[in-house]
PDB file of C-alpha atoms in Angstrom:
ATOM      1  CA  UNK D   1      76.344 -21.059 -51.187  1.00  0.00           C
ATOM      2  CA  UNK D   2      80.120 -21.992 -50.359  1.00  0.00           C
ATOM      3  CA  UNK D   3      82.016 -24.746 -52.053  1.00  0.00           C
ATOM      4  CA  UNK D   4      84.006 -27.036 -49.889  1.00  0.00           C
ATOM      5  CA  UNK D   5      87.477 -27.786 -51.182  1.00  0.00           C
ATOM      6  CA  UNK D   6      88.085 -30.910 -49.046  1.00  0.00           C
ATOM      7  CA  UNK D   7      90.451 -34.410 -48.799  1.00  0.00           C
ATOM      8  CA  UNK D   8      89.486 -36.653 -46.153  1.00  0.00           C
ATOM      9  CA  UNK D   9      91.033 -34.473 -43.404  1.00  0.00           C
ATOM     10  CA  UNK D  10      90.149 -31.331 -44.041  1.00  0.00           C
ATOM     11  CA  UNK D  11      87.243 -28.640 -45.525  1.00  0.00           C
ATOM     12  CA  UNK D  12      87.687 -25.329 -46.666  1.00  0.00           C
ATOM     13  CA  UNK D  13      85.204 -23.394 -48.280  1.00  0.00           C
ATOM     14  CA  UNK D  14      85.249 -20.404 -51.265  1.00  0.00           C
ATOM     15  CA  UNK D  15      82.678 -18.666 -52.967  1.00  0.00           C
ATOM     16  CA  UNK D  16      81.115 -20.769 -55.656  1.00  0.00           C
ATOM     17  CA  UNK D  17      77.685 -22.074 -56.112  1.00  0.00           C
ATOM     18  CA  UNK D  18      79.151 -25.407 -57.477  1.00  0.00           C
ATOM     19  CA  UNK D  19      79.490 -28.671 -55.089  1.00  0.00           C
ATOM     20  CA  UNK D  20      82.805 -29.402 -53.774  1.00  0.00           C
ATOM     21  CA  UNK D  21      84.029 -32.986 -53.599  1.00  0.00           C
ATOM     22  CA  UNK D  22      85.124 -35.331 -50.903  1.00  0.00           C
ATOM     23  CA  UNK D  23      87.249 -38.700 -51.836  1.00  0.00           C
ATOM     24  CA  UNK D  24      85.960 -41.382 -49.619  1.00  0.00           C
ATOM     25  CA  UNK D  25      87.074 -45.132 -49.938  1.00  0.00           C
ATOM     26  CA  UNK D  26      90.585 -46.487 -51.464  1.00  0.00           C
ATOM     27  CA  UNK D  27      91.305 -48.258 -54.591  1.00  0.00           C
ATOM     28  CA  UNK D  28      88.361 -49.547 -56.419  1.00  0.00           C
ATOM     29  CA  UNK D  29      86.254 -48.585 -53.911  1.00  0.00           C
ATOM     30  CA  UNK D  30      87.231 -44.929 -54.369  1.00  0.00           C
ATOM     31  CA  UNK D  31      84.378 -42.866 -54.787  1.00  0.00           C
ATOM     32  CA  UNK D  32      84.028 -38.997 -54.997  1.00  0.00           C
ATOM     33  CA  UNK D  33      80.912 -37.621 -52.626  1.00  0.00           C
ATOM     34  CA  UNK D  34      79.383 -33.926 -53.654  1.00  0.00           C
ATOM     35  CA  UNK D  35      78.578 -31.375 -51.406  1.00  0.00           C
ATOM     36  CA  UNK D  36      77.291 -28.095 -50.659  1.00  0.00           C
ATOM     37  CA  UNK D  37      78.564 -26.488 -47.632  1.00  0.00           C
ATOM     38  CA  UNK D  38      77.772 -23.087 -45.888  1.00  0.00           C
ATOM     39  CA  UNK D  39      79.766 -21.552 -43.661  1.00  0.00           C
ATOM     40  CA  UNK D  40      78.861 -19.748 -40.241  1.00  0.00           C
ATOM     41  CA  UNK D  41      78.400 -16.669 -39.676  1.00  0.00           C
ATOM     42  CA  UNK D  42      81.777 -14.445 -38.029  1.00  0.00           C
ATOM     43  CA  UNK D  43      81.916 -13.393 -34.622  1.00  0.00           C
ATOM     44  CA  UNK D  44      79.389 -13.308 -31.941  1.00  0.00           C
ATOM     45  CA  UNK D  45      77.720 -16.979 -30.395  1.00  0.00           C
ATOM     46  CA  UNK D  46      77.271 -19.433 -32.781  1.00  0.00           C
ATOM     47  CA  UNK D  47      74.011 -21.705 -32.854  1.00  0.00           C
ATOM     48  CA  UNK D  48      74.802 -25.447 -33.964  1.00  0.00           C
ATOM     49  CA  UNK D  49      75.430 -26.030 -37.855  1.00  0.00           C
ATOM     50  CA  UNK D  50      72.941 -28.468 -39.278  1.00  0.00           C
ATOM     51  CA  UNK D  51      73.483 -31.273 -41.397  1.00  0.00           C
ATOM     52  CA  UNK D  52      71.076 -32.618 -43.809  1.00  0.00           C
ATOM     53  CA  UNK D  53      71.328 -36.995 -44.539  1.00  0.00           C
ATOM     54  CA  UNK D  54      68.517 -37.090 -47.685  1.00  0.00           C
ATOM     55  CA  UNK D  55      66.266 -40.208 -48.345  1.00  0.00           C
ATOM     56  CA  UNK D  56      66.797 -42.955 -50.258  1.00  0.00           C
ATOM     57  CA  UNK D  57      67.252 -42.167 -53.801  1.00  0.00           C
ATOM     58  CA  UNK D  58      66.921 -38.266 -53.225  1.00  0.00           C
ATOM     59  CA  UNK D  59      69.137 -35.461 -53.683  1.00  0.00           C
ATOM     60  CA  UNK D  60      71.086 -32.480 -51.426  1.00  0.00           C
ATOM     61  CA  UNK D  61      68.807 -30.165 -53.768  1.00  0.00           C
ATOM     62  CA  UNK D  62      65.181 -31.250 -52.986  1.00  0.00           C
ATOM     63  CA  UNK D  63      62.874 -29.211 -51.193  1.00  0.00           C
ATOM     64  CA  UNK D  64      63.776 -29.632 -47.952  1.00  0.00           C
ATOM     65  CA  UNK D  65      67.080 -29.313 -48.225  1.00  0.00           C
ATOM     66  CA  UNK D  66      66.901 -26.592 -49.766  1.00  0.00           C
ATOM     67  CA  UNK D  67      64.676 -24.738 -47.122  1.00  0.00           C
ATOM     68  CA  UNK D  68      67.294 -25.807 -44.141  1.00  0.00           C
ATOM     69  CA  UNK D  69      69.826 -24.326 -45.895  1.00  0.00           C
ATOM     70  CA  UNK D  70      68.012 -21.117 -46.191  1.00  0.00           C
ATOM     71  CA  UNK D  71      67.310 -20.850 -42.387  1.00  0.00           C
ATOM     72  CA  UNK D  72      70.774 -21.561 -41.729  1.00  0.00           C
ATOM     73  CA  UNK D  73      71.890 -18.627 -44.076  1.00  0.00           C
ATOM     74  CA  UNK D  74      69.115 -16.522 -42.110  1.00  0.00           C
ATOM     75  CA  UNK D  75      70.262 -17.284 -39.134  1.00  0.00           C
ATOM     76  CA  UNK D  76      74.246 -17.302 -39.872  1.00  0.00           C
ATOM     77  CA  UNK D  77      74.521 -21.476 -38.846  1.00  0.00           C
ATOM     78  CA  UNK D  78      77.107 -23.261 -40.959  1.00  0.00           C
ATOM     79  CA  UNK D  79      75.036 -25.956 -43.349  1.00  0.00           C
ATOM     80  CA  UNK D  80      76.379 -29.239 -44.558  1.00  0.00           C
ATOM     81  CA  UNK D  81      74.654 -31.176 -47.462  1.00  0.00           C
ATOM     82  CA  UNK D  82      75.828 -33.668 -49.839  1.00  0.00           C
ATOM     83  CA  UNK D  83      74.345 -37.060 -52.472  1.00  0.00           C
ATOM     84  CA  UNK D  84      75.370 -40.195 -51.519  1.00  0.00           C
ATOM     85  CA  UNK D  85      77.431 -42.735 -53.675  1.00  0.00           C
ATOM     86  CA  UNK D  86      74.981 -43.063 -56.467  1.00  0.00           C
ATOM     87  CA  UNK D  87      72.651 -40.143 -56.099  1.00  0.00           C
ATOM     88  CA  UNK D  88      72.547 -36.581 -57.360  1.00  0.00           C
ATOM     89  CA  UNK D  89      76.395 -35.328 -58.155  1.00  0.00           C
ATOM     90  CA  UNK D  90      78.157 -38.094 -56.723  1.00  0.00           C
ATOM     91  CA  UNK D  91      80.289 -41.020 -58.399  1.00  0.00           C
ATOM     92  CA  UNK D  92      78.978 -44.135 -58.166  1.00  0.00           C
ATOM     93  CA  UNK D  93      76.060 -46.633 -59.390  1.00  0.00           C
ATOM     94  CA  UNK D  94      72.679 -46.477 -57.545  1.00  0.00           C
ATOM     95  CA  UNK D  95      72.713 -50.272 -57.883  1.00  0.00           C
ATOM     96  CA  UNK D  96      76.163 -50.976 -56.329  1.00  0.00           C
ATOM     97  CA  UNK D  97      75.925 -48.973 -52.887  1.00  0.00           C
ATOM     98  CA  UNK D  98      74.768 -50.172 -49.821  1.00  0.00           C
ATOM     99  CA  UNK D  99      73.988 -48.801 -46.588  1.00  0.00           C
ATOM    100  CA  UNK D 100      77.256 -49.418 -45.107  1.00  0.00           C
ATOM    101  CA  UNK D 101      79.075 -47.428 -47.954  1.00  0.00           C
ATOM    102  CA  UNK D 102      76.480 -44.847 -47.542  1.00  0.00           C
ATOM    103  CA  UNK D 103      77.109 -44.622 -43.963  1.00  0.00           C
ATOM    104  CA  UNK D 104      80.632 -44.460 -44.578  1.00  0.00           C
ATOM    105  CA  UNK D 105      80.398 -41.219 -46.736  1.00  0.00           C
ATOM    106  CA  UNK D 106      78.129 -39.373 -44.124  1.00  0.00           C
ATOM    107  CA  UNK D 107      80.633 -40.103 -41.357  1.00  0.00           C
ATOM    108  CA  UNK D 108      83.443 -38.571 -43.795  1.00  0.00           C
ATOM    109  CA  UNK D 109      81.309 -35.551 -44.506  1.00  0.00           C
ATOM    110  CA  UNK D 110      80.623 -35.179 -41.106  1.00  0.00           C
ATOM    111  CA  UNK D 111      84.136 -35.525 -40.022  1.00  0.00           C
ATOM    112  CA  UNK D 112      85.521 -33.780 -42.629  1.00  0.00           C
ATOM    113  CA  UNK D 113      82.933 -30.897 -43.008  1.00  0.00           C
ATOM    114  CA  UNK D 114      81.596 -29.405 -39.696  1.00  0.00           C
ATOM    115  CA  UNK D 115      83.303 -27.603 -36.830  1.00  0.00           C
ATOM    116  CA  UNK D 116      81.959 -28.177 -33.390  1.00  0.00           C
ATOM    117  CA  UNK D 117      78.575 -29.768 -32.716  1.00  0.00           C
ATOM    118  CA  UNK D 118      75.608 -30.091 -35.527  1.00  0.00           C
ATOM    119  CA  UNK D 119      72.027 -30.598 -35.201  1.00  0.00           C
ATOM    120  CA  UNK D 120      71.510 -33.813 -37.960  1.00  0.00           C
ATOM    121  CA  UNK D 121      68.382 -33.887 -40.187  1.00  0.00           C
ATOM    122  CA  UNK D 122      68.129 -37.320 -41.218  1.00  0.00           C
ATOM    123  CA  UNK D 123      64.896 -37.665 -44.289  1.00  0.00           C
ATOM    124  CA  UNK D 124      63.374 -41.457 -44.208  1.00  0.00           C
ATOM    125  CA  UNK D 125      66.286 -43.721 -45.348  1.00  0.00           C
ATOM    126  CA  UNK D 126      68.567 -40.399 -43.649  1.00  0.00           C
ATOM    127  CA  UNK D 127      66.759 -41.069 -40.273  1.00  0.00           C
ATOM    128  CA  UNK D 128      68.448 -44.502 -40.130  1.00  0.00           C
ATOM    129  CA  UNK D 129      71.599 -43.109 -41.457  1.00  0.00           C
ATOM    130  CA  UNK D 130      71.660 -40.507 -39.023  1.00  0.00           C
ATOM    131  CA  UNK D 131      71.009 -42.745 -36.107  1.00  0.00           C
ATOM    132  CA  UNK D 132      74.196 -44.875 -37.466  1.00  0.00           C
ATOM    133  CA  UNK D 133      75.926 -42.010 -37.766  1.00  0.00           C
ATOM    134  CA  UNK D 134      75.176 -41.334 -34.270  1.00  0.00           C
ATOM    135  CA  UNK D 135      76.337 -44.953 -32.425  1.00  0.00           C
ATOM    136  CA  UNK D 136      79.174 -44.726 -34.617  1.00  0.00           C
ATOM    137  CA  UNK D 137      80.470 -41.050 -33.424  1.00  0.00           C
ATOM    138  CA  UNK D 138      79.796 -42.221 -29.702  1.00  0.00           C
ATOM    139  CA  UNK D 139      82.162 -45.463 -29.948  1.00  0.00           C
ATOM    140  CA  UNK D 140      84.872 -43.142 -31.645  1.00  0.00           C
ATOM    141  CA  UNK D 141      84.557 -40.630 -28.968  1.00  0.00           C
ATOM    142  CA  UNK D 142      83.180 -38.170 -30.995  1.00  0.00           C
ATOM    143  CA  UNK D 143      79.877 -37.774 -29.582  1.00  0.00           C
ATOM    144  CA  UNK D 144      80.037 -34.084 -29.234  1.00  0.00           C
ATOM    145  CA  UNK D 145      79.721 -33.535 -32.987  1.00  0.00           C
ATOM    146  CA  UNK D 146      76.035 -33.664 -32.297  1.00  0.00           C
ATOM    147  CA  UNK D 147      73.716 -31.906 -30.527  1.00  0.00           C
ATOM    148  CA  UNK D 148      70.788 -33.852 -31.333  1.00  0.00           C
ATOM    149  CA  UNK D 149      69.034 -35.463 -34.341  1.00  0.00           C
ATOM    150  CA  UNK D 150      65.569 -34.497 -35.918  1.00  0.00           C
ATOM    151  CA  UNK D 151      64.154 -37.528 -38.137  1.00  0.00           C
ATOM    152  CA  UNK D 152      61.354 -36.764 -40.599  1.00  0.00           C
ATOM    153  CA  UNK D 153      59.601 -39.867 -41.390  1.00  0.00           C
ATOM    154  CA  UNK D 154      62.816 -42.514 -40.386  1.00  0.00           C
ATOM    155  CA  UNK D 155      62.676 -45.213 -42.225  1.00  0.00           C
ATOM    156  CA  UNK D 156      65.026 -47.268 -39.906  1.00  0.00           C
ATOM    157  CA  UNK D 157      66.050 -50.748 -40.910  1.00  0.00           C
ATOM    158  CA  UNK D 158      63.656 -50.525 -44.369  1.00  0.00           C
ATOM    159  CA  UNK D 159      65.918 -52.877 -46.529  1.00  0.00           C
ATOM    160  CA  UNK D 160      64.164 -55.084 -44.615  1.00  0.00           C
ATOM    161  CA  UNK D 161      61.497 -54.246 -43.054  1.00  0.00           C
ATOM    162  CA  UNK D 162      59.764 -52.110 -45.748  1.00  0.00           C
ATOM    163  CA  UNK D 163      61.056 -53.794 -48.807  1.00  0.00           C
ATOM    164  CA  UNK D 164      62.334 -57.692 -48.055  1.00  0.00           C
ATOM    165  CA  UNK D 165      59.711 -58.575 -45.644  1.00  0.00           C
ATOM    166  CA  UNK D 166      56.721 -56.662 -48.433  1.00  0.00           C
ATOM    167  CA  UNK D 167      58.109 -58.589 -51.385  1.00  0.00           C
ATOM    168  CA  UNK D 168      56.127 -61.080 -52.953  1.00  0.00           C
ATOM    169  CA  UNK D 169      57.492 -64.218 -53.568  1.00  0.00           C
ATOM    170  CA  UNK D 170      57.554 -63.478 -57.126  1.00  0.00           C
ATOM    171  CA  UNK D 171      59.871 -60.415 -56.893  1.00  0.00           C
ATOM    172  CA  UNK D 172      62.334 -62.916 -54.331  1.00  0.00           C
ATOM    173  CA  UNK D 173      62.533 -65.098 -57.046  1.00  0.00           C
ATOM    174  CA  UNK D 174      63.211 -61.955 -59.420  1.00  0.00           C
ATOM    175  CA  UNK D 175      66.342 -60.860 -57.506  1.00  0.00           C
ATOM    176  CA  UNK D 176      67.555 -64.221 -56.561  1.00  0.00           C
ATOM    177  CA  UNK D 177      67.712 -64.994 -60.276  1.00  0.00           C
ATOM    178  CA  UNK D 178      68.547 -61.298 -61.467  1.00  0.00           C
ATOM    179  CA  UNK D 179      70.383 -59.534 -58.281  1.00  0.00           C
ATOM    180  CA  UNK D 180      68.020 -57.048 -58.843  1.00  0.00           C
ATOM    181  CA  UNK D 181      64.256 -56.337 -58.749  1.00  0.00           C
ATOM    182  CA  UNK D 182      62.159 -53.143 -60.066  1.00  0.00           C
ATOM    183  CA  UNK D 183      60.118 -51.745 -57.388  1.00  0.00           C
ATOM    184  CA  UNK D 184      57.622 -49.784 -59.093  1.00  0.00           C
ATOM    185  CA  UNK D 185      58.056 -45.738 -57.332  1.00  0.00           C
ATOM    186  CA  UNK D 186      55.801 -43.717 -55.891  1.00  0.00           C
ATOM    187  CA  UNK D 187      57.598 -40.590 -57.225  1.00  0.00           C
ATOM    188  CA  UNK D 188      59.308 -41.120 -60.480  1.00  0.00           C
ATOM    189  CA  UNK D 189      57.836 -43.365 -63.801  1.00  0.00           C
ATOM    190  CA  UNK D 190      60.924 -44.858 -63.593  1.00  0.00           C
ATOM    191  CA  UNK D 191      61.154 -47.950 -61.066  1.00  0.00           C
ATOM    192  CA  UNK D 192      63.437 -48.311 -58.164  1.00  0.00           C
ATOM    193  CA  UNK D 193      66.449 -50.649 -58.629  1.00  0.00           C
ATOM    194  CA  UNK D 194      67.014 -52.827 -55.226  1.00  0.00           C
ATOM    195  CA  UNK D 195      69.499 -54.916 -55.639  1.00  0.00           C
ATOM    196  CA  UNK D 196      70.348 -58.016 -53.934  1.00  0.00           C
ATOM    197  CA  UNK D 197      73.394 -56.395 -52.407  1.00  0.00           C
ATOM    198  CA  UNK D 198      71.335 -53.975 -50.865  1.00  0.00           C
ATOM    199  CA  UNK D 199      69.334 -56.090 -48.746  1.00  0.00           C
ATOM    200  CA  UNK D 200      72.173 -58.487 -48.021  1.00  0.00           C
ATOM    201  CA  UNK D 201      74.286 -55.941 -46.238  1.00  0.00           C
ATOM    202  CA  UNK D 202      71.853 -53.867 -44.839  1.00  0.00           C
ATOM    203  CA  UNK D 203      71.162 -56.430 -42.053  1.00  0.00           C
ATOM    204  CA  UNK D 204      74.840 -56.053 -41.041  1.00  0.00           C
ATOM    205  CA  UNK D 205      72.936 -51.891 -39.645  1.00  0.00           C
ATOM    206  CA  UNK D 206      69.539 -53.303 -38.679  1.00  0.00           C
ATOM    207  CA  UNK D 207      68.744 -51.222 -35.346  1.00  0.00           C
ATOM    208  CA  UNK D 208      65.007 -52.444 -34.291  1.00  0.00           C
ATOM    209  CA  UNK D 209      66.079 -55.703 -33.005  1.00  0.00           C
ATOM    210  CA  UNK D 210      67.107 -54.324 -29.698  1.00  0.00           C
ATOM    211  CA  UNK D 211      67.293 -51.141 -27.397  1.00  0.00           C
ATOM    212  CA  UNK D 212      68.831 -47.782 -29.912  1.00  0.00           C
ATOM    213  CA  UNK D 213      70.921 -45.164 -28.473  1.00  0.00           C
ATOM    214  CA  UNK D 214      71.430 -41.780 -30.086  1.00  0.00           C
ATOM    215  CA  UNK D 215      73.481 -40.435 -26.758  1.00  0.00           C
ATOM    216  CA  UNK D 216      71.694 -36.996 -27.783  1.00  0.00           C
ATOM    217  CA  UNK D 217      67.631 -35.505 -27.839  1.00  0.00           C
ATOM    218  CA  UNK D 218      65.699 -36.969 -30.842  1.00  0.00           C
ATOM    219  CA  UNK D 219      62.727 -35.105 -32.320  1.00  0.00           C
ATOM    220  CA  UNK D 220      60.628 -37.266 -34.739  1.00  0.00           C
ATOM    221  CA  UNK D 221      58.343 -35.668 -37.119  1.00  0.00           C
ATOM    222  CA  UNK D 222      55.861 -37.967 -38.917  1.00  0.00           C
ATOM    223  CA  UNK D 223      52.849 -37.712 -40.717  1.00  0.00           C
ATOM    224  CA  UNK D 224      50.102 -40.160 -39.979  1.00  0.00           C
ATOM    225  CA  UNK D 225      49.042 -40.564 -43.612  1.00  0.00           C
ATOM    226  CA  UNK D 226      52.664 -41.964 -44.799  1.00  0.00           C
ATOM    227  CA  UNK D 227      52.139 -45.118 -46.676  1.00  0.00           C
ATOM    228  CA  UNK D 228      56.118 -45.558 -47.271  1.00  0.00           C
ATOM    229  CA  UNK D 229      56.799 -45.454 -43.541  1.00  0.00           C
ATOM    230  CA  UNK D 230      53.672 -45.948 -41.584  1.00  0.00           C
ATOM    231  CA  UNK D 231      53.219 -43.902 -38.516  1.00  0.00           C
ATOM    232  CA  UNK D 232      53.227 -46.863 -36.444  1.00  0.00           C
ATOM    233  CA  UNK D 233      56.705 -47.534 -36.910  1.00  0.00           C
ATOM    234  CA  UNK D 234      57.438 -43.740 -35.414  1.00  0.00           C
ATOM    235  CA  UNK D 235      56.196 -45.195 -31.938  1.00  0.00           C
ATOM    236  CA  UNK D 236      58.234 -48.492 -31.692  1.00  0.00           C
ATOM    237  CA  UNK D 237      61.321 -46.394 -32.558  1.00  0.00           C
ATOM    238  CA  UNK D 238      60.385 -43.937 -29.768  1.00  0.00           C
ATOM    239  CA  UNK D 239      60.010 -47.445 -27.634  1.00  0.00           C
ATOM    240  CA  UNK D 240      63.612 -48.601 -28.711  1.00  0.00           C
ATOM    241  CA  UNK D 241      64.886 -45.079 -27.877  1.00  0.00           C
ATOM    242  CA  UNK D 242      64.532 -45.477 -24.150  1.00  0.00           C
ATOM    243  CA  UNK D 243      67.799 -44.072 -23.100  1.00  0.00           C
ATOM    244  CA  UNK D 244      67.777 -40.493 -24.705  1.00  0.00           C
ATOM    245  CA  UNK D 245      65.344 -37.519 -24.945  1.00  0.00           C
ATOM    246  CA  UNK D 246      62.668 -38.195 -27.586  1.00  0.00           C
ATOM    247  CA  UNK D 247      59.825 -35.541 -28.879  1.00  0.00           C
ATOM    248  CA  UNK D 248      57.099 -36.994 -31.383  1.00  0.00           C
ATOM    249  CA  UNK D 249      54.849 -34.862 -33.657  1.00  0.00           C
ATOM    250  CA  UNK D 250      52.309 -36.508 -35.608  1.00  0.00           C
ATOM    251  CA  UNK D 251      51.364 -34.737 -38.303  1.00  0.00           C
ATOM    252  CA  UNK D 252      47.490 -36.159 -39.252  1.00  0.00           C
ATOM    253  CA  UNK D 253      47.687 -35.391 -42.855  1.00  0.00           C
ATOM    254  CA  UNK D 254      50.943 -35.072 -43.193  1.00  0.00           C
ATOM    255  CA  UNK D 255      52.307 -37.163 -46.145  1.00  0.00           C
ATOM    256  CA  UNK D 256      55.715 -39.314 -46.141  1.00  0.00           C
ATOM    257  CA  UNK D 257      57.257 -36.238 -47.301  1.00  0.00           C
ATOM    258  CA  UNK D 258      56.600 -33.833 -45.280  1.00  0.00           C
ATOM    259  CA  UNK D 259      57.676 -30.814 -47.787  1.00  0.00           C
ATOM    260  CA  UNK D 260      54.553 -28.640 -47.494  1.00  0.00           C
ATOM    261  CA  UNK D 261      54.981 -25.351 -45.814  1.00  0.00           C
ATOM    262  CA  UNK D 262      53.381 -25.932 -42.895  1.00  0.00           C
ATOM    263  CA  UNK D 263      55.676 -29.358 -42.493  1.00  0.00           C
ATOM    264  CA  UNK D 264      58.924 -27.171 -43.248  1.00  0.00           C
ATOM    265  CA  UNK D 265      57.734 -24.924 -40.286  1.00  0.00           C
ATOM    266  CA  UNK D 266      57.334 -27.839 -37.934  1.00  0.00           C
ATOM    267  CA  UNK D 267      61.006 -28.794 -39.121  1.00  0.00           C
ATOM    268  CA  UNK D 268      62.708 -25.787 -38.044  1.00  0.00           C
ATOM    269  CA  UNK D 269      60.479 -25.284 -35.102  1.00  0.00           C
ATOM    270  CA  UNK D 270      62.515 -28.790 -34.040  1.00  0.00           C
ATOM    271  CA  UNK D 271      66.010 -27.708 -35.020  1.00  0.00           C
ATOM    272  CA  UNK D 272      65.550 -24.961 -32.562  1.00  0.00           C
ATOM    273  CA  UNK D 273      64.241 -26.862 -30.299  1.00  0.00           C
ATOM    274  CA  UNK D 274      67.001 -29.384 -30.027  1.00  0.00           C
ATOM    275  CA  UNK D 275      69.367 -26.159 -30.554  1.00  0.00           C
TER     276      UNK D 275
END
C-alpha cells in the first residue's frame, strides 16, 4: 500500500502502509480526510484506477474495500480509498457531518488523488455519493475523471427516504427535542446517531425527485434480500437513469452487503465491464 502525501492540489505517494491525509475545508470547518492510495503500475496501457466511496458509517478498511484494492494491485490499476469526516481515520464527529461535507471530501480526493479517468465504486450511502460526485464533475467540466460508476446496493437519497420518511412519530419528536435520535443498527450494539442536521441538509442532494444523469455507464449490483435498501428501489433508480448506460444484477440472496465471495466476484466482473 502507498501513502499519499497530499494538500488540496496535489498527491504524491511513498512507501508506507499508513494513510496519508488530505486538508479539506477552511477555518473551523477544516477537517483532515485519511486515505490509502495505490499507485499504477509503470509502463505499458493502463486500465482505469478505481475509487472506492464506503457506506454510511463504514470504513476504507472493510471487506470490500479491501478486496478492490487487491485486484487493483493484481492487475497494476492505481486505487484510491479514504473515511469520510467522521468515520474510520478521519477528523471529525460522526454527528456533525452531513452529506454535503461528505460530498465535498470525495470530490477533493478525487481531484486531488487520481490521474486520468477512474471507475467509482460507490457502497449504499457511497452509491448516492458517487452519483453526486458524478453531476458535480460534469458541471465543472471534469467529466472525464470517470469512466463509469458501479453501485452496490445505492442507497440514494436515504436521509430521507430510508430514515425520515420510516421514523415513527416518536423518534421525530426525539430529534426535534434532542437534534439527535438513536437508530438502533443492524451491525454494531451500539446505535446509529442521526442527527437533525443530517436530514436537514441532505434534501439540499436529494436525486429521486426527477430524471439522474451520471454522463457515464452505471452497473448496479443488488441483492434482492436487502432489508436496508430494498431491491425495489434498484429499479426506480434504473428508471431515473434514462439518459446513460445502465446494467442491473439482482442478486436473489444476496444481502445489503454484498461481501460474500461470490458477491466480490460479481463486483469485479462489473469494474471490468465498465473498464
Amino acid at each position: 500500500m502507498l501513502q499519499c502525501q497530499a494538500t488540496d492540489s496535489q498527491c504524491q505517494a511513498t512507501d508506507s502502509p499508513e494513510p496519508g491525509f488530505l486538508t479539506v475545508g477552511s477555518d473551523d470547518r477544516a477537517r483532515r480526510i485519511a486515505f490509502l492510495r495505490r499507485s499504477p503500475a509503470q509502463g505499458g496501457q493502463r486500465a482505469p484506477g478505481l475509487v472506492w466511496l464506503g457506506g454510511f458509517n463504514s470504513n476504507m478498511r472493510g471487506t470490500k474495500a479491501e478486496a478492490l484494492d487487491r485486484k487493483a494491485a493484481e492487475q497494476g490499476r492505481a486505487c484510491l480509498r479514504f473515511d469520510y469526516s467522521g468515520h474510520g481515520d478521519s477528523e471529525g464527529a460522526f454527528g456533525d457531518s452531513t452529506i454535503g461535507m461528505w460530498l465535498t471530501e470525495s470530490l477533493a480526493a478525487i481531484r486531488a488523488c487520481t490521474d486520468g479517468p477512474s471507475v467509482v465504486v460507490g457502497s449504499s450511502m457511497g452509491g448516492w455519493l458517487a452519483l453526486l460526485c458524478a453531476r458535480a464533475l460534469h458541471a465543472s467540466g471534469e467529466q472525464s475523471r470517470l469512466k463509469g460508476l458501479v453501485l452496490i446496493a445505492p442507497a440514494v437519497d436515504f436521509t430521507e427516504r430510508l430514515i425520515w420518511d420510516e421514523m415513527s412519530v416518536k423518534a421525530k419528536k426525539e430529534m426535534d427535542r434532542t437534534g439527535v435520535w438513536l437508530r438502533p443498527s443492524p451491525y454494531s450494539a451500539e446505535p446509529d446517531r442521526i442527527s437533525k442536521g443530517l436530514i436537514e441538509e441532505g434534501r439540499a442532494h436529494l436525486l429521486l425527485g426527477g430524471p439522474v444523469r451520471a454522463y457515464c455507464p452505471v452497473h448496479i449490483l443488488q441483492g434482492m434480500q436487502d432489508e436496508v435498501a430494498p431491491w425495489r428501489r434498484a429499479l426506480t433508480l434504473v428508471e431515473h437513469l434514462a439518459g446513460d448506460p445502465v446494467s442491473l444484477t439482482l442478486v436473489k440472496d444476496g444481502d445489503h452487503r454484498l461481501s460474500r465471495d461470490e458477491d466480490i466476484a460479481r463486483l469485479f466482473a462489473a469494474v471490468e465491464a465498465i473498464s
